[in-house]
Coordinates of C-alpha atoms (C1' of nucleotides) in Angstrom, one line a residue:
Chain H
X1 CA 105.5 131.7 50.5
X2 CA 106.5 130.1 47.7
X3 CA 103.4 130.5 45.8
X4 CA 102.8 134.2 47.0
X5 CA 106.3 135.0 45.4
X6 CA 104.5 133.7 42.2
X7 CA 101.5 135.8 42.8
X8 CA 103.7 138.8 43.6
X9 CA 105.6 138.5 40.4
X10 CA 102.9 138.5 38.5
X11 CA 101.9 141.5 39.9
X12 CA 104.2 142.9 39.1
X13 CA 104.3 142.7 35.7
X14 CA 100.3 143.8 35.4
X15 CA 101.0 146.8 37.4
X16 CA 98.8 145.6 40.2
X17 CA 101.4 146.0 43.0
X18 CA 100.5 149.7 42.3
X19 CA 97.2 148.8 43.9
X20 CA 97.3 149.4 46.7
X21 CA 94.2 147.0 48.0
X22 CA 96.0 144.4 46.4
X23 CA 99.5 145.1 47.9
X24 CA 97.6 145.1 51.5
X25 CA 96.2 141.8 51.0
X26 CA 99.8 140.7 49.8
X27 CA 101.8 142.7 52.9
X28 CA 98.7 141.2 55.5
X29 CA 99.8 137.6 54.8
X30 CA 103.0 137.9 54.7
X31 CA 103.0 139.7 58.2
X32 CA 100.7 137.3 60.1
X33 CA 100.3 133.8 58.5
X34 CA 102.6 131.4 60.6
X35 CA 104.3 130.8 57.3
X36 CA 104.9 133.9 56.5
X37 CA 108.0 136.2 56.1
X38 CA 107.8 139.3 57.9
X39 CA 111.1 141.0 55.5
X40 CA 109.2 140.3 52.6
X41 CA 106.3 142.0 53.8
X42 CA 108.2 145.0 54.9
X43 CA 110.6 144.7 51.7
X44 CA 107.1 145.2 49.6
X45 CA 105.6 147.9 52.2
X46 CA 109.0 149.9 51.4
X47 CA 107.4 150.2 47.7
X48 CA 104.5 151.8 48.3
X49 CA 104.1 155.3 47.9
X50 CA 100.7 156.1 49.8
X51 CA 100.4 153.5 52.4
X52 CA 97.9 153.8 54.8
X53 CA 97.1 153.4 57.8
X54 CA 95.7 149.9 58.0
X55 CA 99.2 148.8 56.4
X56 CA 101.3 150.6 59.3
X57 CA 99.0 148.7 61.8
X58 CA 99.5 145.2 60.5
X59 CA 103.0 145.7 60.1
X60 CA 103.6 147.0 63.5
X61 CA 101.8 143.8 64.6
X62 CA 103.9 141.7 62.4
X63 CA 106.9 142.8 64.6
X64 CA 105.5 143.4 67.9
X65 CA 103.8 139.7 67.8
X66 CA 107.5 138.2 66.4
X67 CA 108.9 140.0 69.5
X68 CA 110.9 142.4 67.3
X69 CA 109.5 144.9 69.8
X70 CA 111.9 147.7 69.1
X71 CA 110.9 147.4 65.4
X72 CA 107.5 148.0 66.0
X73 CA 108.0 150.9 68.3
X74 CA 110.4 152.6 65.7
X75 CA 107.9 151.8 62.8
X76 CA 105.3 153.6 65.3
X77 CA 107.6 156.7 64.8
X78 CA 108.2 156.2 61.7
X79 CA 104.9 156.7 60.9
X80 CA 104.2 159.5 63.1
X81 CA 106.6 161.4 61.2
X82 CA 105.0 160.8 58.0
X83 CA 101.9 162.3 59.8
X84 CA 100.0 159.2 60.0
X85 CA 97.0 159.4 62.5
X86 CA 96.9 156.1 64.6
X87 CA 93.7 155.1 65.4
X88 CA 91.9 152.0 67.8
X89 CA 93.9 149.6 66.3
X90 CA 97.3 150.5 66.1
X91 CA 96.7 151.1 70.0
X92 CA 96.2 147.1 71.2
X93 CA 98.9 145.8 68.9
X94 CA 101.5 148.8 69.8
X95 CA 101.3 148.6 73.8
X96 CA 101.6 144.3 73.1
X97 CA 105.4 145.6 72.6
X98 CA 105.5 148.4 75.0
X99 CA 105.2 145.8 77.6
X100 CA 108.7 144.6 77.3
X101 CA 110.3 148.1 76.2
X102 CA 110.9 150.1 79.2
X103 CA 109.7 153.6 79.6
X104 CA 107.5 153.5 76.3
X105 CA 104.1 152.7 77.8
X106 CA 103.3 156.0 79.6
X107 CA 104.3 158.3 76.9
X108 CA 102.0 156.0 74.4
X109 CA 99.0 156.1 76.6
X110 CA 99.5 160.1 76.3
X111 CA 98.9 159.7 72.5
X112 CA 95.8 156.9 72.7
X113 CA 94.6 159.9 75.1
X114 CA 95.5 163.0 72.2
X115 CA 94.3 161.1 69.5
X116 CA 91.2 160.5 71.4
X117 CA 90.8 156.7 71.2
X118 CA 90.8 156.6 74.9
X119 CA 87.3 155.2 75.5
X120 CA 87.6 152.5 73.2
X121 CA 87.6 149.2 75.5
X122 CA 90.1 146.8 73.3
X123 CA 92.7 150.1 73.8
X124 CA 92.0 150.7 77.3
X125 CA 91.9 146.6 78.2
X126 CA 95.5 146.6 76.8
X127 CA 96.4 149.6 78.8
X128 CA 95.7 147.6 81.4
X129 CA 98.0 144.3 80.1
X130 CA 101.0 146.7 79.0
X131 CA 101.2 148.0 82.7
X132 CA 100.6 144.6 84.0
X133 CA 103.4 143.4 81.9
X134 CA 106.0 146.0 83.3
X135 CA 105.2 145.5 86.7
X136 CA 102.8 148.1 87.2
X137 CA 99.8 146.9 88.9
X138 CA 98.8 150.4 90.2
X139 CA 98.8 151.5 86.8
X140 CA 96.9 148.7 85.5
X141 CA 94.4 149.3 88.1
X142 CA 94.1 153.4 87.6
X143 CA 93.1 152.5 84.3
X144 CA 90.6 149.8 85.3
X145 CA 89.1 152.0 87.6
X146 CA 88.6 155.2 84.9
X147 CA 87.7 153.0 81.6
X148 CA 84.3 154.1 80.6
X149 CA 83.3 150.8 79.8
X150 CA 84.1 147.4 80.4
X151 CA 84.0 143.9 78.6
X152 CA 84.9 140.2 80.0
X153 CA 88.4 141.2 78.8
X154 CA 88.6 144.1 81.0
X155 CA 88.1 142.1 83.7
X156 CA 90.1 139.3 83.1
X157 CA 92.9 141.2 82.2
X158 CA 92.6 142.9 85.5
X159 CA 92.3 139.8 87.7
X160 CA 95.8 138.5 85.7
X161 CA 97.2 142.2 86.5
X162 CA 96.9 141.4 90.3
X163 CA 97.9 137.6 90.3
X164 CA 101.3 138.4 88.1
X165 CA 101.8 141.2 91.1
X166 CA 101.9 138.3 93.6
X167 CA 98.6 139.9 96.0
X168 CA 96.5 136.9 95.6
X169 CA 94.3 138.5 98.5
X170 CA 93.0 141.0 96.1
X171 CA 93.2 138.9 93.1
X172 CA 90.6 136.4 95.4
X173 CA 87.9 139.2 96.5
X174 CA 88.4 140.6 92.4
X175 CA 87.7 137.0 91.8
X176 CA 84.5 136.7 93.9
X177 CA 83.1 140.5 92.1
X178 CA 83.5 139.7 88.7
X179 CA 80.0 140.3 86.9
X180 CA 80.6 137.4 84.6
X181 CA 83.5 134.7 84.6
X182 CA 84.3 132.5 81.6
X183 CA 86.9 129.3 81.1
X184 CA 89.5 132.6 80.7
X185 CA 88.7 133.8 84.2
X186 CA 89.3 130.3 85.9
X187 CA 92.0 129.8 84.0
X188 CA 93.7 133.2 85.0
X189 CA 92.6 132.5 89.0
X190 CA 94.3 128.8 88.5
X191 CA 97.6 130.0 87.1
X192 CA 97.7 132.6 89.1
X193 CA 97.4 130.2 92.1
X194 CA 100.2 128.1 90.6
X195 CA 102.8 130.5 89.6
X196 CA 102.3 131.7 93.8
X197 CA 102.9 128.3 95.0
X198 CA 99.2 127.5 95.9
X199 CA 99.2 124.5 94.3
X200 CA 96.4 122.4 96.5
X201 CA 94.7 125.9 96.7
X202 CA 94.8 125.6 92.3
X203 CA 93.0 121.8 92.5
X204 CA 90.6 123.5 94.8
X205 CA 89.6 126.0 92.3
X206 CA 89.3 123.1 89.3
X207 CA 86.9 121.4 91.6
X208 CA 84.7 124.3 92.1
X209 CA 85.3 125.0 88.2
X210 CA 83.9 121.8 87.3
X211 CA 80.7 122.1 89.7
X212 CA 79.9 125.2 87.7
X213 CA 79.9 124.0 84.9
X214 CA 83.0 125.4 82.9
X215 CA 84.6 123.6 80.7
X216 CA 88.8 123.9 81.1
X217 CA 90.6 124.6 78.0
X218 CA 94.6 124.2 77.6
X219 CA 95.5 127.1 79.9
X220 CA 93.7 125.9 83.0
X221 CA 94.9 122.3 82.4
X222 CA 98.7 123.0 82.0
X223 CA 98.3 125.2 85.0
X224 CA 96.8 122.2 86.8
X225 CA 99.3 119.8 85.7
X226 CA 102.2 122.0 86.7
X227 CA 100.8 121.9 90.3
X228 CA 100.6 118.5 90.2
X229 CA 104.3 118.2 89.0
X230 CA 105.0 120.6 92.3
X231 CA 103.1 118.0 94.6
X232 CA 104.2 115.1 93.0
X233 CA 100.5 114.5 92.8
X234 CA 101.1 111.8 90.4
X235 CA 97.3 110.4 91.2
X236 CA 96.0 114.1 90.4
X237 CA 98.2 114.0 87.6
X238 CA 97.4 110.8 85.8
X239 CA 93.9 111.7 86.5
X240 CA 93.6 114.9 84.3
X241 CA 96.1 113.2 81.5
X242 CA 93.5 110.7 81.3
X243 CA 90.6 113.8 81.7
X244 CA 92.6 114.7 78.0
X245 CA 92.8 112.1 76.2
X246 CA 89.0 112.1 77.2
X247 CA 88.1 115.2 75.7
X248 CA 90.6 115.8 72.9
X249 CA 91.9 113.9 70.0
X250 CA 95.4 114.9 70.3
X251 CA 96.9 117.0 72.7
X252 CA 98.3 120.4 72.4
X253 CA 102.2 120.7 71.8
X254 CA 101.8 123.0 75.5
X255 CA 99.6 120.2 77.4
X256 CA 102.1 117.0 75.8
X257 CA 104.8 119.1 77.0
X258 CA 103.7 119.8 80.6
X259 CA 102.7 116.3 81.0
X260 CA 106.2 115.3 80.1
X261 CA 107.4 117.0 82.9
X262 CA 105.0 116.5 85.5
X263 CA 105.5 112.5 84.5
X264 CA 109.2 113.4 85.2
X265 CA 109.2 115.2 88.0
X266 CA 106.7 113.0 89.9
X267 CA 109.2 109.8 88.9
X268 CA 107.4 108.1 85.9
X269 CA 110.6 108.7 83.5
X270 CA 109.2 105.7 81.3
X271 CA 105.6 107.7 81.1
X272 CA 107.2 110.6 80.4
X273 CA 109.5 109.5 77.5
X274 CA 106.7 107.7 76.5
X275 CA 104.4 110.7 75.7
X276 CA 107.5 112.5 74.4
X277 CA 108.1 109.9 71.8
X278 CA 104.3 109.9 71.1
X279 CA 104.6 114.4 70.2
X280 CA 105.2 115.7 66.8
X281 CA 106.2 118.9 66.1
X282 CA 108.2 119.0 69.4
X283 CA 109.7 122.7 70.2
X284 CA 112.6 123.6 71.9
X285 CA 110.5 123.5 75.0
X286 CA 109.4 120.1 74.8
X287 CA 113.4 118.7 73.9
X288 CA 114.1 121.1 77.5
X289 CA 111.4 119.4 79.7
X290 CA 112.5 115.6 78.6
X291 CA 116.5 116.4 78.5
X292 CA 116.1 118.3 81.9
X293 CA 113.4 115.4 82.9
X294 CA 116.5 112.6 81.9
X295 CA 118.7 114.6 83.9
X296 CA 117.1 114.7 87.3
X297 CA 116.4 110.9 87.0
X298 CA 120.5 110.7 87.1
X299 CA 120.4 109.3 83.1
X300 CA 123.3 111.5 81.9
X301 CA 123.7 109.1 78.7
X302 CA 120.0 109.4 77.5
X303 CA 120.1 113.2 78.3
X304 CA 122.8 114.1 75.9
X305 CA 121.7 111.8 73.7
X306 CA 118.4 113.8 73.4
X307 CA 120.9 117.0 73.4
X308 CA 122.5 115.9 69.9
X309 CA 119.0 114.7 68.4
X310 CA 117.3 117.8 69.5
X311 CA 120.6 119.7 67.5
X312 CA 120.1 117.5 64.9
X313 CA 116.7 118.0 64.2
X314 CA 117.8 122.1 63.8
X315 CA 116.6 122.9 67.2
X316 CA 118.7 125.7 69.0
X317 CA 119.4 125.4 72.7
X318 CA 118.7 127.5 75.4
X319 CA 120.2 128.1 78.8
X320 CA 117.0 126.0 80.3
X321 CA 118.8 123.2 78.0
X322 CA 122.3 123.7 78.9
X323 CA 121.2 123.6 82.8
X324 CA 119.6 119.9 82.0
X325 CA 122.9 118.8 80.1
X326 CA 125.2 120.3 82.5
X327 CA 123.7 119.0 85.3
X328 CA 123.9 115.7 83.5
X329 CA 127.3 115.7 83.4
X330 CA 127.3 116.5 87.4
X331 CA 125.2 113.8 88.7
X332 CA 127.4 110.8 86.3
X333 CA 130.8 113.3 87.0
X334 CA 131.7 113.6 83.7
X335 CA 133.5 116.5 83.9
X336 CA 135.4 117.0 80.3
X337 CA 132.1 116.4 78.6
X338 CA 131.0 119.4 80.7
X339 CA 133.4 121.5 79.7
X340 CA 132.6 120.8 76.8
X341 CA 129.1 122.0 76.8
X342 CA 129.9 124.7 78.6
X343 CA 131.8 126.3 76.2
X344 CA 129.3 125.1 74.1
X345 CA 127.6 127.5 75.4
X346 CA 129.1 130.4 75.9
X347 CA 131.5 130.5 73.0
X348 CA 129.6 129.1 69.8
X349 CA 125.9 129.8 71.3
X350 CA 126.8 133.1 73.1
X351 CA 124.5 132.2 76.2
X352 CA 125.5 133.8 79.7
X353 CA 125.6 131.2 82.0
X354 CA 124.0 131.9 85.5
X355 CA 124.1 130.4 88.7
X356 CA 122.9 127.6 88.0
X357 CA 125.2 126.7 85.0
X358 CA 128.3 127.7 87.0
X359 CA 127.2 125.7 90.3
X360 CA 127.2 122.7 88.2
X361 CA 130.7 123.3 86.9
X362 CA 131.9 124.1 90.5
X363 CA 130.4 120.5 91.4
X364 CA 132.6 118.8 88.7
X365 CA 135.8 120.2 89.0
X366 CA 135.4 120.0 92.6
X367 CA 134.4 116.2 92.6
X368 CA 137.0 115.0 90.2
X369 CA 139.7 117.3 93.2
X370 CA 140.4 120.3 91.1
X371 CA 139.2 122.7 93.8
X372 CA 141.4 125.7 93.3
X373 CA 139.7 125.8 89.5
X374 CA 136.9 125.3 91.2
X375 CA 137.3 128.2 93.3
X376 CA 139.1 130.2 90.6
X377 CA 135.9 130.0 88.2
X378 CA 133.6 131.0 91.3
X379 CA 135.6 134.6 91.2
X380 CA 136.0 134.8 87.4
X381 CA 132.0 134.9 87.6
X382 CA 130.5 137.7 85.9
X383 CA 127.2 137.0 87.9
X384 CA 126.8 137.1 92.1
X385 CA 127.3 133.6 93.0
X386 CA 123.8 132.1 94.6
X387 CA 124.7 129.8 97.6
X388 CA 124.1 126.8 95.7
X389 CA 127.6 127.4 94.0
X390 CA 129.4 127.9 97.4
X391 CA 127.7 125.2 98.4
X392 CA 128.9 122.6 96.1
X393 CA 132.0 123.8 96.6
X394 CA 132.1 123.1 100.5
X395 CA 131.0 120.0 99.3
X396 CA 133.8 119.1 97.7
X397 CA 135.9 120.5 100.2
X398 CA 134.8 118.1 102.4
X399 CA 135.1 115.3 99.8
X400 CA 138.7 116.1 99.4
X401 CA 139.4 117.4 103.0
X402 CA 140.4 121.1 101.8
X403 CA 140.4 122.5 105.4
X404 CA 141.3 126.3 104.3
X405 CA 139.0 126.7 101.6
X406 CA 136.4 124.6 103.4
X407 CA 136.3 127.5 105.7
X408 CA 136.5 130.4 103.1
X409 CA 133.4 128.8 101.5
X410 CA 132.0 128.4 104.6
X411 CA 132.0 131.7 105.8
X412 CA 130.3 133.6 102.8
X413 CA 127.6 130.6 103.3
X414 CA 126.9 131.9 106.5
X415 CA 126.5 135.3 105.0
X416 CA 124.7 134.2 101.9
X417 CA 122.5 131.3 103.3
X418 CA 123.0 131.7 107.4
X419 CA 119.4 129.7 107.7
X420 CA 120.8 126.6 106.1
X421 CA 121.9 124.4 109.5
X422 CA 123.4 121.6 106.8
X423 CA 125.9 124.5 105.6
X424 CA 127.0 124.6 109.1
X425 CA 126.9 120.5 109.7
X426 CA 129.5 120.6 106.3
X427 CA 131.8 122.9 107.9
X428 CA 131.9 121.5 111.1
X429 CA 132.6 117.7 109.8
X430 CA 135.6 119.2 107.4
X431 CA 137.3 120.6 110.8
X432 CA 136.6 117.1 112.6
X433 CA 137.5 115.6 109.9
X434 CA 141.0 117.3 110.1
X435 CA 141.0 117.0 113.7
X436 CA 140.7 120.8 114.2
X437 CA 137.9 119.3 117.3
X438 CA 138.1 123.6 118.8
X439 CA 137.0 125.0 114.9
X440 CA 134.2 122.3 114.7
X441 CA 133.0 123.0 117.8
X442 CA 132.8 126.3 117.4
X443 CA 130.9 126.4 114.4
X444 CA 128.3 124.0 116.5
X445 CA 128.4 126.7 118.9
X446 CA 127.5 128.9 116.6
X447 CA 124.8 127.2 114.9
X448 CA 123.1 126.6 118.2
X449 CA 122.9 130.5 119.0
X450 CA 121.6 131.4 115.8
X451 CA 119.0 128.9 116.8
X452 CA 119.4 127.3 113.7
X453 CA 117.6 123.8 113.7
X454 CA 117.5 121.1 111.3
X455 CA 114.6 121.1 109.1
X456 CA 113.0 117.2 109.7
X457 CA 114.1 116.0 106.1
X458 CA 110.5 114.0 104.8
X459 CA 109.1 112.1 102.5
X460 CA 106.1 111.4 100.4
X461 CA 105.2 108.6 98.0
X462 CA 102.1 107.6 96.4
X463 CA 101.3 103.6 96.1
X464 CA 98.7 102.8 94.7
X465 CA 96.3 105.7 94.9
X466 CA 97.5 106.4 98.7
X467 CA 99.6 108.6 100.0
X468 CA 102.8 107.7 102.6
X469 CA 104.4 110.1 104.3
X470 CA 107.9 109.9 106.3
X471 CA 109.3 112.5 108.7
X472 CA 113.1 112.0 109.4
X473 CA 112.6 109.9 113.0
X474 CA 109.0 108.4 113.2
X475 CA 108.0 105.3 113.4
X476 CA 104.4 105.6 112.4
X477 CA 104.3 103.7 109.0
X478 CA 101.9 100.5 109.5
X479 CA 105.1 98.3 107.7
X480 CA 107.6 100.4 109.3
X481 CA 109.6 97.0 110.8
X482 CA 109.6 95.8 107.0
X483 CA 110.8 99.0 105.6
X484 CA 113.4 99.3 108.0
X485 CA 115.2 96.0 107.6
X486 CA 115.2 96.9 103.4
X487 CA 116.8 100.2 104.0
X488 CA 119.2 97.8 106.3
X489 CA 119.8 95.5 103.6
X490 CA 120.3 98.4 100.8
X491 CA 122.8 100.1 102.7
X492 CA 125.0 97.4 103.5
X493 CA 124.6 96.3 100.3
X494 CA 126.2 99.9 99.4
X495 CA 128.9 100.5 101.9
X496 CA 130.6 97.3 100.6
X497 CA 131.3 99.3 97.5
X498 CA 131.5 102.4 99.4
X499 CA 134.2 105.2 99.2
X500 CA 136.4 104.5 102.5
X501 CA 137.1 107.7 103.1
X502 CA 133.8 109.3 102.7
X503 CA 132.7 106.5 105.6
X504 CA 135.4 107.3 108.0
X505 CA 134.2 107.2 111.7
X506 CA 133.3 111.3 113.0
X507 CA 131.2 111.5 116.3
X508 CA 128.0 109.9 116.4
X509 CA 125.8 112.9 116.4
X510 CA 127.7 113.8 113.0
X511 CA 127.1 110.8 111.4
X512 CA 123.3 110.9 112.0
X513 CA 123.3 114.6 110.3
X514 CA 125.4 113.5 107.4
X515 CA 123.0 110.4 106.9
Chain Q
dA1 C1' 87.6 146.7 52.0
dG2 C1' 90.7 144.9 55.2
dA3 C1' 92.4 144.4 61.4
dC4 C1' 92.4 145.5 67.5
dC5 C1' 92.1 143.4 73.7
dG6 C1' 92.3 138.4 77.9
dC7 C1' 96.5 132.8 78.1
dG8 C1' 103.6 131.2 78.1
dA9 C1' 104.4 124.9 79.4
dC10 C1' 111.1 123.8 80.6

DNA sequence: AGACCGCGAC
């Protein structure tokens, strides 16, 4: 930039800013180099007299690819106004921003249709992405099914239409009729598997990718190491890290980041932190997945000491980083640090907490006994409260043996969440727990009616390249004597320094559901 | 003269 401003100066001064050929070239980089400054270019688009058409189109896609979507639709009528003609390429980059401005889309396809660039098949293939983007698969498909002609694009862009709209049955027999399928067509099929939570059915497809011959780029393999994450398929996992390092010298800022959290989320903090120390040019997404990844393995300490290196290095957070610190601060009960963060937040940063956020307040104020605040902030909410937030407050209820608001919390759990049978186990130990035997019976009662059944808690865990699974109750494990007597050990080992009153004696059958 | 469509990890 600082070397265009040069150039532009001395433009200036020969009179070639007048040109407008010159100008374009000046306006293009400015608008879409990564480096760029997209005021500038608009500041020096202001100056010309005649612009044409070509300028209004890289200037709309200046804005629409910045995600200043509104800008680009009101430069669109801008330049309607002033009588422009758009033609085949104002089209593609104009219904990129449609997509996320409501109610636009339909009344552009009416003009792609009046100015006649209706057959052209980069303006009908992001017809097909705008309505796909708003949720409007029928749409999509209408103009799949009418396009005159149609590329690799056309179809690819169709298949992604139907997985975003959650019918993977279509998006399969689409699949299995495509003409021609390229690493984008797998890739689509693969993500589209994962973001539907058929994760094994995802490795499937990566199998049968590989036997054909296509090579995976980035978007199949973060696909595939997100559904690894989701399995805790560490083996899978470390198997396609390793299939990277393979193939390319350094690893995209997407792939480094995904593998950060699948190392997390499948236990291997030290692998994770390891590849996170190993990333440059880390984005706010990367700082999210290692803070968030710090916070599920309990370490509150190192997670907001990531949270004040990430500010430092002039990173600004998100909610997806406020949930990881937050919840931080709930899992080590550090609850004026919390507060702290949270009106972080919403006060300096402006972010709307959701659920989420607020469930993890709830859990702190109710831990350290401040349960009417807790309550308090559940009705100041400017959001519906998800049963997760109830939840931790019956939780703490029971903690602190809060009998009445134990069974306020209680009751819009049954509403909110009546399928939850540990809800109901909660309830009923805060009225044994207060000797109210008739109220904790009752809710029993009621539990067993619903039918409502315990879901067999279960484990898995990988050692060494195998897979151990435990279902609450069996005995099959080959070492199940020696696993046994550790847990023994462990837990007296615990209830020595165990809370008293969290261990007082309830019926037996209640103790085995708490456990 | 110059450009346009398919892909988003937490």
């Amino acid at each position: 930039m600082k070397q265009l401003r040069r150039i532009h100066a001395k433009m200036i001064v020969t009179g070639l800013v007048l040109e407008i050929a010159a100008a374009s070239r000046l306006i293009q980089f400015c608008s879409s180099s990564p480096c760029g400054d997209l005021h500038y270019a608009f500041s020096v688009f202001t100056q010309i007299a005649e612009p044409d058409v070509f300028l209004w189109n890289i200037l709309i896609k200046g804005y629409a690819q910045s995600r200043e979507t509104a800008k680009a639709i009101s430069l669109y009528r801008e330049m309607l106004r002033r009588s422009f003609r758009p033609n085949e390429y104002t089209f593609p980059v104009l219904l990129k921003a449609c997509s996320y401005v409501p109610g636009t889309g339909t009344s552009v396809q009416g003009h792609v249709l009046k100015t006649g660039n209706d057959a052209v098949v980069e303006v009908q293939n992001s017809l097909i992405c705008m309505y796909s983007r708003s949720g409007r698969v029928e749409s999509a498909c209408k103009v799949f099914d009418t396009s005159s002609q149609r590329d690799t694009v056309s179809w690819n862009s169709m298949l992604d239409a139907l997985t975003n709209s959650g019918d993977m049955d279509s998006a399969w027999s689409f699949f299995n009729s495509m003409p021609q399928r390229n690493d984008i067509s797998w890739s689509a099929m693969i993500n589209g598997c994962v973001n539907n939570g058929l994760f094994m059915k995802s490795l499937e497809l990566f199998e049968q990718m590989q036997v054909q011959n296509v090579k995976p780029n980035d978007r199949t393999l973060a696909g595939l190491i997100t559904a690894c994450s989701n399995l805790g398929a560490l083996e899978q996992g470390r198997w396609i890290h390793a299939y990277i390092e393979r193939t390319e010298l350094r690893p995209s800022l997407v792939l480094s980041t995904a593998l950060i959290d699948m190392y997390a989320k499948c236990g291997c903090i030290e692998a994770a932190r390891a590849i996170f120390d190993e990333t440059r040019n880390r984005d706010l997404v990367t700082w999210n997945a290692m803070i968030n990844g710090q916070a599920i393995h309990g370490n509150a300490k190192q997670a907001l000491a990531l949270f004040d290196e990430m500010v430092e290095c002039s990173l600004t957070p998100d909610g997806i980083t406020f949930a990881g610190v937050l919840s931080a601060c709930s899992h080590a009960g550090l609850l004026e640090k919390g507060q702290e963060y949270f009106y972080l937040m919403t006060g300096t940063h402006r972010i709307t907490p959701d659920s989420g956020h607020y469930g993890c307040m709830v859990d702190l104020l109710g831990r350290a006994g401040r349960l009417s605040e807790a309550e308090q902030l559940i009705k100041a909410m400017p959001v519906k409260p998800e049963s997760s937030v109830w939840g931790a407050l019956l939780n703490a209820c029971w903690v602190h043996g809060n009998t009445e608001m134990g069974a306020r919390a209680g009751r819009v759990l049954m509403e909110l969440d009546p399928e939850n049978s540990g809800r109901y186990t909660l309830l009923s130990n805060i009225f044994a727990k207060a000797g109210d035997w008739n109220e904790a019976a009752l809710v029993r009662k009621k539990m067993k009616e619903k039918g409502i059944r315990k879901t067999p808690g279960s484990s898995l865990i990988e050692l060494n390249g195998s897979l151990h699974e435990f279902v609450m109750g069996d005995q099959l494990h080959p070492d199940i004597e020696h696993i046994c007597k550790l847990v023994d050990d462990l837990t007296a080992e615990m209830a020595t320094s165990y809370d008293k009153e969290r261990s007082e004696a309830l019926d037996l059958e209640d103790q085995e559901e708490i456990l």
